[in-house]
Amino acid sequence: MKKLGALALAFLKIGAFTFGGGYAMIALLEHEFVGQKQWIGQEEFLDMVAIAESTPGPIAINAATYIGYRTAGFVGAAAATLSVCLPSFVIIYIISRFFDAFLELRYVAAAFRGIQVCVVYLIGSAGLKLLKGLKKSWWNAAIVLGVTGAMISCSLLAVQFSSIFYILLCAGLGLAAELVRRLKNRKEDAK
Amino acid sequence: MIYLRLFLTFLKIGAVSFGGGYAMIPLISEAVVSNGWMSESEFVSFIAVAESTPGPIAVNMATFIGSAQGGFLGSLLATFGVILPAFLILLLVVALFRNLLNHRPVQAVLSGVRPCVVALILATALTMGLRTLFGLQTIHGGLTFHGRELLILAVLVGVSFGVKRWRGKKPSPVLLILLSAVMGIALYA
């Protein structure tokens, strides 16, 4: 019970003080659960990060569910997930009540025209950072160029094509490539 | 019914978005614009708010759009929808398949999805950039240079690289958002 309380409190704190989304949260989680509380070992923590990055959904939620379950079972997972969302839920709910009226103020509207440029810059630099982290291979280059080109063309031609299909298509391509590799190996073994 | 629609829309987004908040932006943007919940420019403004308030970006967006469309219950359902797939999948993984990533088919799927997510984020930045900096919506629209926007971008790039040189670390997004807000007031008000 005491552990559950500490778990919820830790995730409340992390939810309230991490700016900039999931990746920023990883460092704080490590400090809290590997360094201070020592509830999770360094190696398992790295495995957890890899799983959180490779499964769908917000990274913070994935991490909270994993650490919560390892600390206090299902109840722990639920408590950690709810705790990590609660602060931003409350803050954004309050903001949402005033946002439209706020945007109509002259200086605020001007400020947001500047901020929109900044959003483009932030998304662009996040994309470039991820691009640098990808392994240099023909496969990755082909997918990045193909999908980026297709998305921009669709948007310029005003064709509706959901991003979900690109994700499913690329997942299918990955599986197909694996299948081809296996068939090739089998043929070589047969020789 | 708006509540069901909000829940299902965000459930779908939560179930297919790999790679965290930024990768969700194109998915959420499509859903929001096609349902007529928000204009493109309002959405971009809200990204800055989600970026400068604490917590996961996807949760912030779900809460905001849910609240704008369906009040308190709407924001609760949209937020619940976006976190539910992640929660259930992770529960399954941590309880039963902790060696999930060692399986070949999982690796194969990820080898396709990983570069795809990077492409989604880059394409989002590029299309948003074309629209904001050059007023280019579709191929039929003309290309115009938006001088003030280009100036703001140049300052942001300069400051980022300057700070990185000087302190070895890029400035925080919140700082850049504040800086561009000041420039926005100076240039447009």
Tab-separated table of C-alpha atoms in Angstrom, chain B:
chain	number	residue	atom	x	y	z
B	1	MET	CA	-22.903	10.952	-31.276
B	2	ILE	CA	-20.018	13.235	-30.444
B	3	TYR	CA	-18.860	11.337	-27.327
B	4	LEU	CA	-18.565	8.025	-29.128
B	5	ARG	CA	-16.922	9.743	-32.108
B	6	LEU	CA	-14.323	11.420	-29.880
B	7	PHE	CA	-13.583	8.183	-28.043
B	8	LEU	CA	-13.246	6.085	-31.220
B	9	THR	CA	-11.195	8.701	-33.090
B	10	PHE	CA	-8.652	8.938	-30.300
B	11	LEU	CA	-8.695	5.183	-29.700
B	12	LYS	CA	-7.675	4.687	-33.322
B	13	ILE	CA	-4.943	7.323	-33.043
B	14	GLY	CA	-3.631	5.752	-29.832
B	15	ALA	CA	-3.543	2.302	-31.418
B	16	VAL	CA	-1.489	3.119	-34.513
B	17	SER	CA	0.836	5.921	-33.474
B	18	PHE	CA	4.315	4.604	-32.912
B	19	GLY	CA	7.125	6.818	-31.676
B	20	GLY	CA	5.414	9.265	-29.325
B	21	GLY	CA	3.888	12.715	-29.535
B	22	TYR	CA	5.339	14.230	-32.705
B	23	ALA	CA	4.413	11.194	-34.772
B	24	MET	CA	0.811	11.654	-33.634
B	25	ILE	CA	0.560	15.198	-34.985
B	26	PRO	CA	-0.265	14.236	-38.601
B	27	LEU	CA	-2.832	11.664	-37.414
B	28	ILE	CA	-4.539	14.080	-35.040
B	29	SER	CA	-4.400	16.896	-37.574
B	30	GLU	CA	-6.189	14.750	-40.193
B	31	ALA	CA	-8.866	13.662	-37.738
B	32	VAL	CA	-9.434	17.171	-36.424
B	33	VAL	CA	-9.595	18.871	-39.817
B	34	SER	CA	-11.721	16.181	-41.504
B	35	ASN	CA	-14.250	16.256	-38.651
B	36	GLY	CA	-14.288	20.057	-38.774
B	37	TRP	CA	-13.318	20.237	-35.087
B	38	MET	CA	-10.619	22.873	-35.547
B	39	SER	CA	-9.020	24.888	-38.320
B	40	GLU	CA	-5.485	24.069	-39.403
B	41	SER	CA	-4.119	27.304	-37.954
B	42	GLU	CA	-5.882	26.847	-34.599
B	43	PHE	CA	-4.412	23.354	-34.479
B	44	VAL	CA	-0.870	24.599	-35.070
B	45	SER	CA	-1.346	27.208	-32.329
B	46	PHE	CA	-2.480	24.486	-29.982
B	47	ILE	CA	0.610	22.366	-30.699
B	48	ALA	CA	2.601	25.214	-29.126
B	49	VAL	CA	0.365	25.124	-26.040
B	50	ALA	CA	0.734	21.338	-25.749
B	51	GLU	CA	4.475	21.794	-26.112
B	52	SER	CA	4.725	24.435	-23.390
B	53	THR	CA	2.532	22.717	-20.783
B	54	PRO	CA	3.707	19.632	-18.900
B	55	GLY	CA	2.702	16.093	-19.763
B	56	PRO	CA	2.546	13.880	-22.849
B	57	ILE	CA	1.699	15.875	-26.009
B	58	ALA	CA	-0.869	13.309	-27.181
B	59	VAL	CA	-2.742	13.440	-23.869
B	60	ASN	CA	-2.751	17.244	-23.973
B	61	MET	CA	-4.208	17.241	-27.472
B	62	ALA	CA	-6.880	14.674	-26.677
B	63	THR	CA	-7.933	16.591	-23.563
B	64	PHE	CA	-8.099	19.885	-25.441
B	65	ILE	CA	-10.006	18.668	-28.498
B	66	GLY	CA	-12.327	16.556	-26.339
B	67	SER	CA	-13.125	19.519	-24.142
B	68	ALA	CA	-13.712	21.890	-27.065
B	69	GLN	CA	-16.094	19.411	-28.726
B	70	GLY	CA	-17.804	17.671	-25.814
B	71	GLY	CA	-17.095	19.555	-22.578
B	72	PHE	CA	-15.766	17.725	-19.543
B	73	LEU	CA	-17.127	14.312	-20.533
B	74	GLY	CA	-15.729	14.762	-24.036
B	75	SER	CA	-12.247	15.540	-22.745
B	76	LEU	CA	-12.392	12.570	-20.378
B	77	LEU	CA	-13.419	10.172	-23.168
B	78	ALA	CA	-10.901	11.468	-25.719
B	79	THR	CA	-8.062	11.215	-23.179
B	80	PHE	CA	-9.174	7.763	-22.095
B	81	GLY	CA	-9.338	6.695	-25.742
B	82	VAL	CA	-5.823	7.835	-26.584
B	83	ILE	CA	-4.211	6.106	-23.575
B	84	LEU	CA	-6.237	2.864	-23.567
B	85	PRO	CA	-4.417	1.011	-26.419
B	86	ALA	CA	-0.991	1.884	-24.976
B	87	PHE	CA	-2.099	0.746	-21.509
B	88	LEU	CA	-3.541	-2.586	-22.680
B	89	ILE	CA	-0.658	-3.393	-25.033
B	90	LEU	CA	1.977	-2.624	-22.411
B	91	LEU	CA	0.086	-4.646	-19.795
B	92	LEU	CA	0.127	-7.617	-22.150
B	93	VAL	CA	3.818	-7.136	-22.927
B	94	VAL	CA	5.014	-6.721	-19.347
B	95	ALA	CA	2.891	-9.586	-18.019
B	96	LEU	CA	3.436	-12.129	-20.787
B	97	PHE	CA	5.936	-11.207	-23.481
B	98	ARG	CA	8.744	-9.302	-21.899
B	99	ASN	CA	11.054	-10.592	-24.646
B	100	LEU	CA	8.702	-9.195	-27.315
B	101	LEU	CA	11.459	-7.354	-29.158
B	102	ASN	CA	13.484	-10.536	-29.657
B	103	HIS	CA	10.940	-12.076	-32.019
B	104	ARG	CA	11.794	-11.912	-35.730
B	105	PRO	CA	8.338	-10.902	-37.027
B	106	VAL	CA	8.148	-8.075	-34.462
B	107	GLN	CA	11.591	-6.901	-35.564
B	108	ALA	CA	10.456	-7.092	-39.188
B	109	VAL	CA	7.365	-4.951	-38.563
B	110	LEU	CA	9.438	-2.393	-36.636
B	111	SER	CA	12.063	-2.244	-39.386
B	112	GLY	CA	9.313	-0.862	-41.630
B	113	VAL	CA	7.527	1.291	-39.072
B	114	ARG	CA	10.611	3.084	-37.667
B	115	PRO	CA	11.694	4.920	-40.843
B	116	CYS	CA	8.020	5.504	-41.694
B	117	VAL	CA	7.482	7.425	-38.445
B	118	VAL	CA	10.527	9.608	-39.139
B	119	ALA	CA	9.100	10.316	-42.601
B	120	LEU	CA	5.686	11.239	-41.152
B	121	ILE	CA	7.291	13.801	-38.847
B	122	LEU	CA	9.538	15.251	-41.577
B	123	ALA	CA	6.653	15.489	-44.053
B	124	THR	CA	4.497	17.228	-41.445
B	125	ALA	CA	7.214	19.813	-40.852
B	126	LEU	CA	7.733	20.317	-44.595
B	127	THR	CA	4.047	20.741	-45.509
B	128	MET	CA	3.500	23.040	-42.519
B	129	GLY	CA	6.627	24.962	-43.528
B	130	LEU	CA	5.507	25.372	-47.146
B	131	ARG	CA	2.170	26.704	-45.925
B	132	THR	CA	3.503	29.018	-43.227
B	133	LEU	CA	6.586	30.349	-44.989
B	134	PHE	CA	5.501	30.359	-48.650
B	135	GLY	CA	1.695	30.350	-48.483
B	136	LEU	CA	1.655	27.173	-50.563
B	137	GLN	CA	-1.489	25.114	-49.872
B	138	THR	CA	-1.847	23.070	-53.061
B	139	ILE	CA	-0.020	22.880	-56.369
B	140	HIS	CA	-2.573	25.271	-57.872
B	141	GLY	CA	-1.902	28.044	-55.381
B	142	GLY	CA	0.913	30.473	-56.068
B	143	LEU	CA	4.197	30.655	-54.234
B	144	THR	CA	4.639	33.815	-52.161
B	145	PHE	CA	7.482	34.640	-49.834
B	146	HIS	CA	6.291	35.480	-46.336
B	147	GLY	CA	9.153	37.728	-45.268
B	148	ARG	CA	8.265	38.111	-41.611
B	149	GLU	CA	7.800	34.363	-41.133
B	150	LEU	CA	11.109	33.655	-42.866
B	151	LEU	CA	12.787	36.222	-40.612
B	152	ILE	CA	11.409	34.543	-37.479
B	153	LEU	CA	12.610	31.151	-38.707
B	154	ALA	CA	16.077	32.536	-39.464
B	155	VAL	CA	16.332	34.006	-35.946
B	156	LEU	CA	15.184	30.717	-34.356
B	157	VAL	CA	17.734	28.692	-36.329
B	158	GLY	CA	20.460	31.218	-35.504
B	159	VAL	CA	19.650	31.286	-31.788
B	160	SER	CA	19.464	27.485	-31.600
B	161	PHE	CA	22.842	26.988	-33.179
B	162	GLY	CA	24.361	29.887	-31.251
B	163	VAL	CA	23.205	28.504	-27.903
B	164	LYS	CA	24.339	25.017	-28.855
B	165	ARG	CA	27.816	26.287	-29.693
B	166	TRP	CA	28.019	28.358	-26.565
B	167	ARG	CA	26.564	25.986	-23.963
B	168	GLY	CA	26.844	22.651	-25.752
B	169	LYS	CA	23.085	22.099	-25.466
B	170	LYS	CA	20.149	23.209	-27.597
B	171	PRO	CA	17.781	25.734	-25.962
B	172	SER	CA	14.537	24.320	-24.553
B	173	PRO	CA	11.421	24.406	-26.772
B	174	VAL	CA	9.639	26.624	-24.233
B	175	LEU	CA	12.371	29.249	-24.562
B	176	LEU	CA	12.101	29.219	-28.365
B	177	ILE	CA	8.297	29.498	-28.167
B	178	LEU	CA	8.605	32.529	-25.867
B	179	LEU	CA	11.159	34.112	-28.188
B	180	SER	CA	8.926	33.667	-31.227
B	181	ALA	CA	5.932	35.036	-29.292
B	182	VAL	CA	7.899	38.231	-28.639
B	183	MET	CA	8.918	38.415	-32.309
B	184	GLY	CA	5.296	37.796	-33.317
B	185	ILE	CA	4.092	40.733	-31.215
B	186	ALA	CA	6.850	42.972	-32.572
B	187	LEU	CA	6.157	42.059	-36.216
B	188	TYR	CA	2.386	41.636	-36.427
B	189	ALA	CA	0.722	43.658	-33.683
